[in-house]
Amino acid sequence: MSQLTELLSNQHDQNVEELKELLRIPSISSLSEHKEDIQKAASWIANKLESIGLEHVEIVQTKGHPIIYADWLHQENAPTVLVYGHYDVQPVDPLHLWETPPFEPTIRDEKIYARGATDDKGQTFLHIKAVETLLKVEGKLPVNVKFCIEGEEEIGSPHLPPYLSENKEKLSCDVVVISDSDMWDRGVPAITYSLRGLCALELSLKTANSDLHSGMFGGGVQNANHLLVQLLSTLHDANGKVNVDHFYDDVVELTEFEKEQIKALGFDEEKLKKSLGLTDLTGGENNNFPYAERISSRPTLEINGLWGGFQGEGTKTVIPNEAHGKITCRLVHNQNPEKIQGLVKNHLEKHAPKGCRLEVSLQDTGNPFLTPIDSPMIQKAAEAYETVYGKAPVYKREGGSIPIVSDFNHSLNAPVVLMGFGLPDENLHAPNEHFNLENFDKGILTICSFLELVKK
């Protein structure tokens, strides 16, 4: 480890400059005007992998943005580690809130500011540098390594699942490692062992064949807005619990160890309320669970959007004939997104008020993910963190969703380890995104340590 540390120290400035090159490429996957930039970023990654000694480097063109594959497979009878990451980034709006241009990487206070710095170019780059450093020092890797880096994560990875299904043998591995998450706090590493899944629905409620004059028809005909509010109010009971039949049937309760881990995080609810300008947090069903548990380990049903009737300035005395709503559910381990969609749809249709026509369309889904804490690969990751950071990581469930994680797990039948090196306050998806450089060399060393431990 001392040789690795010395080499990284000597090459720190050069490594950061290389990361800046990648960060300068505006590879925004959701905007068609950046299609050439996406190709440029894919080429940059592929060239870098080839230059450090990876083989079979390939830019796989899809109907969307490219996937990069590369490997080093020279350790007979050794495990194989597959590294996943993404080189696409979010749009930069609102631009005026950036203190420095989002694609001109700038270092301030030992942080590198740029779009993609922490999500996910910076963290993916750590794996590339870990492999390069090991090859320079040892002349070989302790295990076999494969890379799968895509350019569509920020738009839902539409073409990666088919690629995984069609290339199972090519991508076969003993563990998938992803660095697209965060630590618990500065100096406190964390392993995210669970992600919530999701499902979405949209509903349209219609009454008369047009909007009506509220003076001529008020009190005599149905108001679509009123009926929508009435319908949506049936989704939760008076205490805030989701009121959809069988919604909680498949929820697996946390173990005592998991509850203790969450409790040990010491979440400050009063500080949160103050920072958000709130006087209270959600109650009802959630009162039975600590805040850190209910935002990560309990399923939810949220109304995300409502519209209907007159939206302009001033008053328009109409009775709207249409009203619309959007719903998403965050789901936990063992819940099936398609099943929950069906339960919610059935509930809405069953409770639709008289005098309306209801249409419910099913939208996006994503499976929840969980790797048991006592999984051998999770424990090797924990040991690697402790070796470098001098502190055992905390184990946490994440309330958000990364559907592709579950796809890797199911398609390749391999455990997935989420080894994050970002920090929670690094503004991913927001203006002034950045990555703390204190986790740059430490992150590379931690990955090197993990690869060594996987061999044992």
Short mmCIF file of C-alpha atoms in Angstrom, two decimals:
data_model
loop_
_atom_site.label_atom_id
_atom_site.label_comp_id
_atom_site.label_asym_id
_atom_site.label_seq_id
_atom_site.Cartn_x
_atom_site.Cartn_y
_atom_site.Cartn_z
CA MET A 1 0.00 0.00 0.00
CA SER A 2 2.93 2.37 0.67
CA GLN A 3 4.10 2.17 -2.96
CA LEU A 4 0.57 2.90 -4.18
CA THR A 5 0.30 5.84 -1.79
CA GLU A 6 3.64 7.27 -2.93
CA LEU A 7 2.76 6.94 -6.60
CA LEU A 8 -0.64 8.58 -6.13
CA SER A 9 0.95 11.42 -4.18
CA ASN A 10 3.46 12.03 -6.96
CA GLN A 11 0.81 11.86 -9.68
CA HIS A 12 -1.99 13.67 -7.84
CA ASP A 13 -1.81 16.89 -9.85
CA GLN A 14 -1.56 15.02 -13.15
CA ASN A 15 -4.52 12.78 -12.23
CA VAL A 16 -6.66 15.80 -11.34
CA GLU A 17 -5.75 17.46 -14.65
CA GLU A 18 -6.89 14.34 -16.49
CA LEU A 19 -10.19 14.41 -14.65
CA LYS A 20 -10.58 18.04 -15.68
CA GLU A 21 -10.27 16.97 -19.33
CA LEU A 22 -13.22 14.63 -18.94
CA LEU A 23 -15.26 17.17 -16.98
CA ARG A 24 -14.84 19.77 -19.74
CA ILE A 25 -16.90 17.63 -22.11
CA PRO A 26 -20.59 18.69 -21.82
CA SER A 27 -21.97 15.16 -22.16
CA ILE A 28 -25.61 15.97 -21.31
CA SER A 29 -27.57 12.89 -22.34
CA SER A 30 -31.03 14.47 -22.26
CA LEU A 31 -30.31 17.24 -24.78
CA SER A 32 -29.98 16.30 -28.45
CA GLU A 33 -27.65 19.22 -29.19
CA HIS A 34 -25.01 17.45 -27.06
CA LYS A 35 -25.04 14.22 -29.08
CA GLU A 36 -21.53 14.89 -30.42
CA ASP A 37 -20.30 15.66 -26.89
CA ILE A 38 -21.65 12.30 -25.73
CA GLN A 39 -19.62 10.60 -28.47
CA LYS A 40 -16.58 12.66 -27.51
CA ALA A 41 -16.88 11.61 -23.85
CA ALA A 42 -17.28 7.96 -24.84
CA SER A 43 -14.15 8.18 -26.98
CA TRP A 44 -12.23 9.87 -24.15
CA ILE A 45 -13.14 7.06 -21.73
CA ALA A 46 -12.32 4.34 -24.27
CA ASN A 47 -8.95 5.91 -25.12
CA LYS A 48 -8.08 6.27 -21.44
CA LEU A 49 -8.92 2.63 -20.70
CA GLU A 50 -6.80 1.47 -23.62
CA SER A 51 -3.89 3.72 -22.65
CA ILE A 52 -3.65 2.28 -19.13
CA GLY A 53 -3.49 -1.31 -20.36
CA LEU A 54 -7.09 -2.51 -20.65
CA GLU A 55 -7.91 -4.82 -23.54
CA HIS A 56 -10.86 -5.55 -25.84
CA VAL A 57 -11.84 -1.90 -25.51
CA GLU A 58 -15.06 -1.34 -27.41
CA ILE A 59 -17.46 1.55 -27.96
CA VAL A 60 -20.82 -0.16 -28.35
CA GLN A 61 -23.23 1.98 -30.34
CA THR A 62 -26.85 1.64 -29.25
CA LYS A 63 -30.01 3.29 -30.57
CA GLY A 64 -29.21 5.95 -28.00
CA HIS A 65 -25.80 6.74 -26.51
CA PRO A 66 -22.75 4.44 -26.49
CA ILE A 67 -21.70 1.90 -23.88
CA ILE A 68 -17.97 1.38 -23.32
CA TYR A 69 -16.64 -2.09 -22.57
CA ALA A 70 -13.06 -3.05 -21.62
CA ASP A 71 -11.37 -5.82 -19.67
CA TRP A 72 -8.16 -7.24 -18.19
CA LEU A 73 -8.47 -11.03 -17.82
CA HIS A 74 -5.08 -12.47 -17.01
CA GLN A 75 -5.58 -13.93 -13.52
CA GLU A 76 -6.50 -17.59 -13.92
CA ASN A 77 -8.82 -18.98 -11.25
CA ALA A 78 -9.22 -15.51 -9.72
CA PRO A 79 -12.54 -13.70 -9.21
CA THR A 80 -13.78 -11.17 -11.75
CA VAL A 81 -14.89 -7.67 -10.77
CA LEU A 82 -17.18 -5.70 -13.07
CA VAL A 83 -17.04 -1.92 -12.66
CA TYR A 84 -20.11 0.07 -13.73
CA GLY A 85 -20.26 3.83 -14.09
CA HIS A 86 -21.69 6.51 -16.35
CA TYR A 87 -20.17 9.43 -18.23
CA ASP A 88 -23.37 11.34 -19.01
CA VAL A 89 -24.44 14.26 -16.86
CA GLN A 90 -27.49 16.32 -15.96
CA PRO A 91 -28.34 19.65 -17.62
CA VAL A 92 -26.84 22.67 -15.87
CA ASP A 93 -29.91 24.90 -15.42
CA PRO A 94 -30.24 27.36 -13.80
CA LEU A 95 -26.94 28.55 -15.23
CA HIS A 96 -26.92 31.89 -13.39
CA LEU A 97 -26.56 30.12 -10.03
CA TRP A 98 -23.19 28.62 -10.94
CA GLU A 99 -20.29 30.51 -9.39
CA THR A 100 -17.98 29.28 -12.16
CA PRO A 101 -18.92 27.82 -15.58
CA PRO A 102 -20.16 24.21 -15.18
CA PHE A 103 -17.83 22.82 -17.85
CA GLU A 104 -14.74 24.76 -16.84
CA PRO A 105 -13.50 22.69 -13.86
CA THR A 106 -12.34 24.93 -11.04
CA ILE A 107 -10.68 24.03 -7.75
CA ARG A 108 -11.72 25.97 -4.67
CA ASP A 109 -11.14 24.93 -1.06
CA GLU A 110 -9.79 21.53 -2.15
CA LYS A 111 -12.95 20.81 -4.10
CA ILE A 112 -13.27 20.45 -7.86
CA TYR A 113 -16.36 22.24 -9.20
CA ALA A 114 -17.97 21.09 -12.47
CA ARG A 115 -21.03 19.29 -13.71
CA GLY A 116 -20.33 15.56 -13.32
CA ALA A 117 -17.62 16.06 -10.70
CA THR A 118 -19.33 13.73 -8.22
CA ASP A 119 -22.13 12.28 -10.40
CA ASP A 120 -20.57 10.31 -11.88
CA LYS A 121 -17.46 11.16 -13.88
CA GLY A 122 -15.34 11.83 -10.81
CA GLN A 123 -16.28 8.60 -9.06
CA THR A 124 -15.99 6.47 -12.20
CA PHE A 125 -12.57 8.02 -12.84
CA LEU A 126 -11.38 6.70 -9.46
CA HIS A 127 -11.78 3.12 -10.70
CA ILE A 128 -9.86 3.84 -13.88
CA LYS A 129 -7.05 5.36 -11.83
CA ALA A 130 -7.06 2.46 -9.35
CA VAL A 131 -6.52 -0.03 -12.16
CA GLU A 132 -3.84 2.16 -13.72
CA THR A 133 -2.01 2.55 -10.40
CA LEU A 134 -2.02 -1.18 -9.66
CA LEU A 135 -0.71 -1.98 -13.13
CA LYS A 136 2.07 0.59 -12.77
CA VAL A 137 3.17 -0.68 -9.35
CA GLU A 138 2.55 -4.42 -9.67
CA GLY A 139 2.56 -4.93 -13.41
CA LYS A 140 -0.69 -6.87 -13.02
CA LEU A 141 -4.03 -6.80 -11.26
CA PRO A 142 -4.92 -9.04 -8.30
CA VAL A 143 -8.19 -10.06 -9.98
CA ASN A 144 -9.80 -9.97 -13.39
CA VAL A 145 -11.52 -6.68 -14.14
CA LYS A 146 -14.21 -5.62 -16.61
CA PHE A 147 -15.59 -2.15 -17.23
CA CYS A 148 -19.10 -1.27 -18.41
CA ILE A 149 -19.58 2.49 -18.62
CA GLU A 150 -22.70 3.97 -20.18
CA GLY A 151 -23.96 7.35 -21.36
CA GLU A 152 -27.66 7.18 -20.52
CA GLU A 153 -27.93 6.81 -16.75
CA GLU A 154 -29.35 10.30 -16.34
CA ILE A 155 -32.20 9.44 -18.73
CA GLY A 156 -33.08 6.07 -17.22
CA SER A 157 -30.57 3.75 -18.97
CA PRO A 158 -33.07 2.65 -21.65
CA HIS A 159 -30.55 0.63 -23.69
CA LEU A 160 -28.42 -0.90 -20.95
CA PRO A 161 -30.81 -3.68 -19.79
CA PRO A 162 -31.00 -5.21 -23.30
CA TYR A 163 -27.21 -4.99 -23.53
CA LEU A 164 -26.88 -6.86 -20.23
CA SER A 165 -29.32 -9.55 -21.35
CA GLU A 166 -27.58 -10.03 -24.69
CA ASN A 167 -24.06 -10.12 -23.22
CA LYS A 168 -24.37 -12.19 -20.05
CA GLU A 169 -21.32 -14.34 -20.78
CA LYS A 170 -19.20 -11.39 -21.84
CA LEU A 171 -20.12 -9.49 -18.66
CA SER A 172 -20.12 -12.47 -16.28
CA CYS A 173 -18.45 -11.66 -12.98
CA ASP A 174 -18.29 -12.46 -9.29
CA VAL A 175 -19.22 -8.97 -8.12
CA VAL A 176 -20.42 -5.68 -9.62
CA VAL A 177 -18.92 -2.54 -8.09
CA ILE A 178 -20.60 0.85 -8.51
CA SER A 179 -19.44 4.21 -7.19
CA ASP A 180 -22.46 6.44 -7.74
CA SER A 181 -23.47 7.05 -4.12
CA ASP A 182 -22.12 8.97 -1.15
CA MET A 183 -20.43 8.58 2.20
CA TRP A 184 -22.32 9.36 5.38
CA ASP A 185 -20.23 12.40 6.24
CA ARG A 186 -16.73 13.76 5.87
CA GLY A 187 -14.32 11.07 7.02
CA VAL A 188 -17.19 8.63 7.63
CA PRO A 189 -17.43 6.08 4.81
CA ALA A 190 -20.70 4.34 4.09
CA ILE A 191 -21.88 1.31 2.17
CA THR A 192 -25.31 1.67 0.62
CA TYR A 193 -26.74 -1.82 0.67
CA SER A 194 -30.31 -1.05 -0.34
CA LEU A 195 -32.11 1.23 -2.80
CA ARG A 196 -35.81 1.85 -3.07
CA GLY A 197 -37.63 0.99 -6.27
CA LEU A 198 -40.34 3.07 -7.87
CA CYS A 199 -43.45 3.05 -9.98
CA ALA A 200 -45.46 5.88 -11.49
CA LEU A 201 -49.02 6.43 -12.67
CA GLU A 202 -50.93 9.27 -14.31
CA LEU A 203 -54.68 9.76 -14.11
CA SER A 204 -57.18 11.84 -16.03
CA LEU A 205 -60.69 12.46 -14.78
CA LYS A 206 -63.37 13.84 -17.13
CA THR A 207 -66.96 14.96 -16.59
CA ALA A 208 -68.88 17.12 -19.12
CA ASN A 209 -67.82 17.52 -22.74
CA SER A 210 -66.44 21.03 -22.08
CA ASP A 211 -65.77 23.54 -19.33
CA LEU A 212 -69.00 25.14 -18.12
CA HIS A 213 -70.08 28.59 -16.86
CA SER A 214 -70.11 28.43 -13.05
CA GLY A 215 -73.08 30.79 -12.82
CA MET A 216 -75.25 28.90 -15.27
CA PHE A 217 -74.29 25.39 -14.15
CA GLY A 218 -72.81 25.75 -10.65
CA GLY A 219 -74.47 23.47 -8.13
CA GLY A 220 -75.98 21.31 -10.83
CA VAL A 221 -73.08 19.55 -12.54
CA GLN A 222 -69.93 17.76 -11.42
CA ASN A 223 -66.68 19.72 -11.03
CA ALA A 224 -63.72 17.64 -12.24
CA ASN A 225 -61.33 19.31 -9.79
CA HIS A 226 -63.61 18.51 -6.85
CA LEU A 227 -63.91 14.88 -7.92
CA LEU A 228 -60.16 14.52 -8.35
CA VAL A 229 -59.50 15.86 -4.85
CA GLN A 230 -62.17 13.53 -3.51
CA LEU A 231 -60.59 10.54 -5.28
CA LEU A 232 -57.02 11.31 -4.25
CA SER A 233 -58.05 11.78 -0.64
CA THR A 234 -58.91 8.06 -0.51
CA LEU A 235 -55.26 7.06 -1.08
CA HIS A 236 -54.25 7.70 2.56
CA ASP A 237 -56.17 7.21 5.77
CA ALA A 238 -56.64 9.88 8.43
CA ASN A 239 -53.23 9.02 9.92
CA GLY A 240 -51.32 9.24 6.64
CA LYS A 241 -50.99 5.50 6.05
CA VAL A 242 -51.32 4.37 2.42
CA ASN A 243 -54.91 3.19 2.15
CA VAL A 244 -54.48 0.89 -0.87
CA ASP A 245 -55.41 -2.72 -0.13
CA HIS A 246 -52.37 -5.06 0.14
CA PHE A 247 -49.91 -2.15 -0.38
CA TYR A 248 -47.75 -3.27 2.57
CA ASP A 249 -48.17 -7.04 2.16
CA ASP A 250 -44.67 -7.75 0.82
CA VAL A 251 -42.70 -5.32 2.99
CA VAL A 252 -39.94 -7.09 4.93
CA GLU A 253 -39.32 -5.57 8.35
CA LEU A 254 -35.79 -4.53 9.27
CA THR A 255 -33.65 -6.73 11.45
CA GLU A 256 -32.60 -5.50 14.87
CA PHE A 257 -29.05 -5.03 13.56
CA GLU A 258 -30.33 -2.81 10.75
CA LYS A 259 -32.42 -0.77 13.16
CA GLU A 260 -29.39 -0.29 15.39
CA GLN A 261 -27.32 0.83 12.41
CA ILE A 262 -29.93 3.45 11.54
CA LYS A 263 -30.18 4.57 15.15
CA ALA A 264 -26.40 4.90 15.36
CA LEU A 265 -26.44 7.40 12.50
CA GLY A 266 -27.87 9.90 14.97
CA PHE A 267 -30.09 11.82 12.56
CA ASP A 268 -31.04 15.30 13.81
CA GLU A 269 -34.73 15.85 12.98
CA GLU A 270 -34.86 19.30 14.58
CA LYS A 271 -31.94 20.47 12.45
CA LEU A 272 -33.69 19.15 9.35
CA LYS A 273 -36.95 20.95 10.16
CA LYS A 274 -35.09 24.20 10.69
CA SER A 275 -33.14 23.88 7.45
CA LEU A 276 -36.33 23.18 5.47
CA GLY A 277 -38.43 25.81 7.21
CA LEU A 278 -40.85 23.22 8.56
CA THR A 279 -42.67 23.07 11.86
CA ASP A 280 -43.30 19.33 11.70
CA LEU A 281 -42.45 16.18 9.75
CA THR A 282 -44.86 13.54 8.51
CA GLY A 283 -46.83 11.63 11.12
CA GLY A 284 -49.40 8.85 10.98
CA GLU A 285 -47.97 5.49 9.95
CA ASN A 286 -44.54 7.06 9.94
CA ASN A 287 -44.69 7.93 13.63
CA ASN A 288 -43.84 4.29 14.29
CA PHE A 289 -40.44 4.69 12.60
CA PRO A 290 -37.46 7.04 13.03
CA TYR A 291 -37.06 9.61 10.26
CA ALA A 292 -33.91 7.97 8.83
CA GLU A 293 -35.81 4.68 8.59
CA ARG A 294 -38.97 6.02 7.03
CA ILE A 295 -37.15 7.87 4.23
CA SER A 296 -35.11 4.80 3.29
CA SER A 297 -36.87 1.63 4.42
CA ARG A 298 -40.61 2.29 4.15
CA PRO A 299 -42.71 2.47 0.98
CA THR A 300 -44.47 5.69 0.02
CA LEU A 301 -47.20 6.98 -2.24
CA GLU A 302 -46.85 10.61 -3.29
CA ILE A 303 -49.02 12.91 -5.39
CA ASN A 304 -46.45 14.69 -7.56
CA GLY A 305 -48.63 16.83 -9.79
CA LEU A 306 -52.17 18.22 -10.07
CA TRP A 307 -53.73 20.34 -12.77
CA GLY A 308 -57.17 21.22 -14.08
CA GLY A 309 -59.35 24.24 -14.79
CA PHE A 310 -58.15 27.81 -15.21
CA GLN A 311 -54.45 28.41 -14.48
CA GLY A 312 -53.96 31.98 -15.67
CA GLU A 313 -53.87 35.32 -13.90
CA GLY A 314 -57.06 36.58 -12.31
CA THR A 315 -60.39 34.75 -12.21
CA LYS A 316 -62.28 32.72 -14.75
CA THR A 317 -65.61 31.46 -13.49
CA VAL A 318 -65.68 28.01 -15.04
CA ILE A 319 -66.45 24.53 -13.84
CA PRO A 320 -63.59 22.43 -15.24
CA ASN A 321 -64.50 19.29 -17.12
CA GLU A 322 -61.04 17.73 -16.82
CA ALA A 323 -58.56 17.23 -13.99
CA HIS A 324 -55.27 15.35 -13.94
CA GLY A 325 -52.80 13.98 -11.46
CA LYS A 326 -49.44 12.24 -11.26
CA ILE A 327 -48.51 9.65 -8.62
CA THR A 328 -45.23 7.94 -7.76
CA CYS A 329 -44.51 5.25 -5.20
CA ARG A 330 -41.12 4.52 -3.66
CA LEU A 331 -40.88 0.81 -2.96
CA VAL A 332 -38.72 -1.30 -0.68
CA HIS A 333 -37.08 -4.71 -0.96
CA ASN A 334 -39.47 -7.52 -1.92
CA GLN A 335 -42.12 -5.19 -3.38
CA ASN A 336 -42.90 -5.62 -7.08
CA PRO A 337 -43.38 -2.32 -8.97
CA GLU A 338 -45.84 -3.74 -11.50
CA LYS A 339 -47.89 -5.33 -8.72
CA ILE A 340 -48.07 -2.05 -6.79
CA GLN A 341 -49.03 -0.19 -9.97
CA GLY A 342 -51.91 -2.62 -10.41
CA LEU A 343 -53.04 -2.23 -6.79
CA VAL A 344 -53.06 1.57 -7.02
CA LYS A 345 -54.85 1.50 -10.39
CA ASN A 346 -57.49 -0.85 -9.01
CA HIS A 347 -57.96 1.40 -5.99
CA LEU A 348 -58.46 4.48 -8.15
CA GLU A 349 -60.96 2.73 -10.40
CA LYS A 350 -62.83 1.27 -7.43
CA HIS A 351 -63.12 4.65 -5.72
CA ALA A 352 -63.79 6.78 -8.80
CA PRO A 353 -66.68 9.15 -7.96
CA LYS A 354 -69.99 8.83 -9.79
CA GLY A 355 -70.44 11.09 -12.75
CA CYS A 356 -66.90 10.93 -14.16
CA ARG A 357 -64.82 8.98 -16.63
CA LEU A 358 -61.44 7.91 -15.28
CA GLU A 359 -58.37 6.93 -17.25
CA VAL A 360 -55.24 5.61 -15.49
CA SER A 361 -52.02 5.11 -17.40
CA LEU A 362 -49.04 3.18 -16.04
CA GLN A 363 -45.70 4.95 -16.31
CA ASP A 364 -42.10 4.12 -15.34
CA THR A 365 -41.07 1.31 -12.99
CA GLY A 366 -37.82 0.36 -11.28
CA ASN A 367 -37.08 -2.56 -8.99
CA PRO A 368 -35.81 -2.09 -5.44
CA PHE A 369 -32.42 -3.52 -4.61
CA LEU A 370 -30.82 -5.07 -1.55
CA THR A 371 -27.53 -6.86 -0.88
CA PRO A 372 -27.42 -8.46 2.60
CA ILE A 373 -25.02 -6.68 4.96
CA ASP A 374 -23.29 -9.97 5.78
CA SER A 375 -22.54 -10.66 2.11
CA PRO A 376 -18.81 -11.53 1.73
CA MET A 377 -18.31 -8.83 -0.90
CA ILE A 378 -19.95 -6.19 1.30
CA GLN A 379 -17.64 -7.18 4.11
CA LYS A 380 -14.56 -6.95 1.86
CA ALA A 381 -15.65 -3.45 0.87
CA ALA A 382 -16.05 -2.56 4.54
CA GLU A 383 -12.55 -3.84 5.29
CA ALA A 384 -11.13 -1.79 2.40
CA TYR A 385 -12.78 1.39 3.69
CA GLU A 386 -11.48 0.80 7.20
CA THR A 387 -7.95 0.12 5.90
CA VAL A 388 -7.78 3.51 4.16
CA TYR A 389 -10.06 5.75 6.23
CA GLY A 390 -9.21 4.22 9.60
CA LYS A 391 -12.89 3.93 10.39
CA ALA A 392 -15.42 1.20 9.74
CA PRO A 393 -18.17 2.28 7.35
CA VAL A 394 -21.76 2.71 8.37
CA TYR A 395 -24.39 0.70 6.51
CA LYS A 396 -27.26 2.67 5.06
CA ARG A 397 -30.32 2.23 2.96
CA GLU A 398 -30.89 4.88 0.30
CA GLY A 399 -34.34 6.34 -0.25
CA GLY A 400 -33.65 7.06 -3.91
CA SER A 401 -33.69 4.67 -6.84
CA ILE A 402 -31.06 3.49 -9.32
CA PRO A 403 -33.06 0.91 -11.30
CA ILE A 404 -30.03 -0.29 -13.27
CA VAL A 405 -28.49 -1.68 -10.05
CA SER A 406 -31.22 -4.27 -9.82
CA ASP A 407 -30.81 -5.03 -13.53
CA PHE A 408 -27.14 -5.89 -12.99
CA ASN A 409 -28.03 -8.03 -9.99
CA HIS A 410 -30.66 -10.03 -11.83
CA SER A 411 -29.09 -10.22 -15.31
CA LEU A 412 -25.62 -11.28 -14.13
CA ASN A 413 -26.67 -13.11 -10.95
CA ALA A 414 -23.88 -11.35 -9.07
CA PRO A 415 -23.86 -9.30 -5.86
CA VAL A 416 -23.66 -5.53 -6.28
CA VAL A 417 -21.52 -3.40 -3.97
CA LEU A 418 -22.16 0.34 -3.85
CA MET A 419 -18.91 2.00 -2.79
CA GLY A 420 -19.56 5.74 -2.79
CA PHE A 421 -16.91 8.44 -2.34
CA GLY A 422 -19.07 11.53 -2.73
CA LEU A 423 -20.43 13.59 0.14
CA PRO A 424 -24.11 14.40 0.70
CA ASP A 425 -23.59 18.16 0.23
CA GLU A 426 -21.82 18.05 -3.14
CA ASN A 427 -24.80 19.43 -5.10
CA LEU A 428 -25.27 16.58 -7.53
CA HIS A 429 -27.93 17.55 -10.10
CA ALA A 430 -27.74 21.15 -8.82
CA PRO A 431 -25.66 24.25 -9.56
CA ASN A 432 -22.10 24.24 -8.21
CA GLU A 433 -21.75 20.45 -8.21
CA HIS A 434 -18.37 19.49 -6.81
CA PHE A 435 -16.20 16.65 -5.52
CA ASN A 436 -14.05 16.87 -2.40
CA LEU A 437 -10.46 16.10 -3.36
CA GLU A 438 -9.80 14.64 0.09
CA ASN A 439 -11.66 11.59 -1.21
CA PHE A 440 -9.77 11.52 -4.53
CA ASP A 441 -6.58 9.66 -3.57
CA LYS A 442 -8.31 7.91 -0.65
CA GLY A 443 -11.00 6.67 -3.01
CA ILE A 444 -8.40 5.27 -5.42
CA LEU A 445 -6.57 3.54 -2.56
CA THR A 446 -9.82 2.09 -1.18
CA ILE A 447 -10.66 0.59 -4.57
CA CYS A 448 -7.14 -0.85 -4.83
CA SER A 449 -7.52 -2.37 -1.37
CA PHE A 450 -10.92 -3.84 -2.30
CA LEU A 451 -9.49 -5.51 -5.43
CA GLU A 452 -6.71 -7.04 -3.33
CA LEU A 453 -9.22 -8.31 -0.77
CA VAL A 454 -11.51 -9.82 -3.42
CA LYS A 455 -8.63 -12.06 -4.47
CA LYS A 456 -8.37 -13.62 -0.99
#
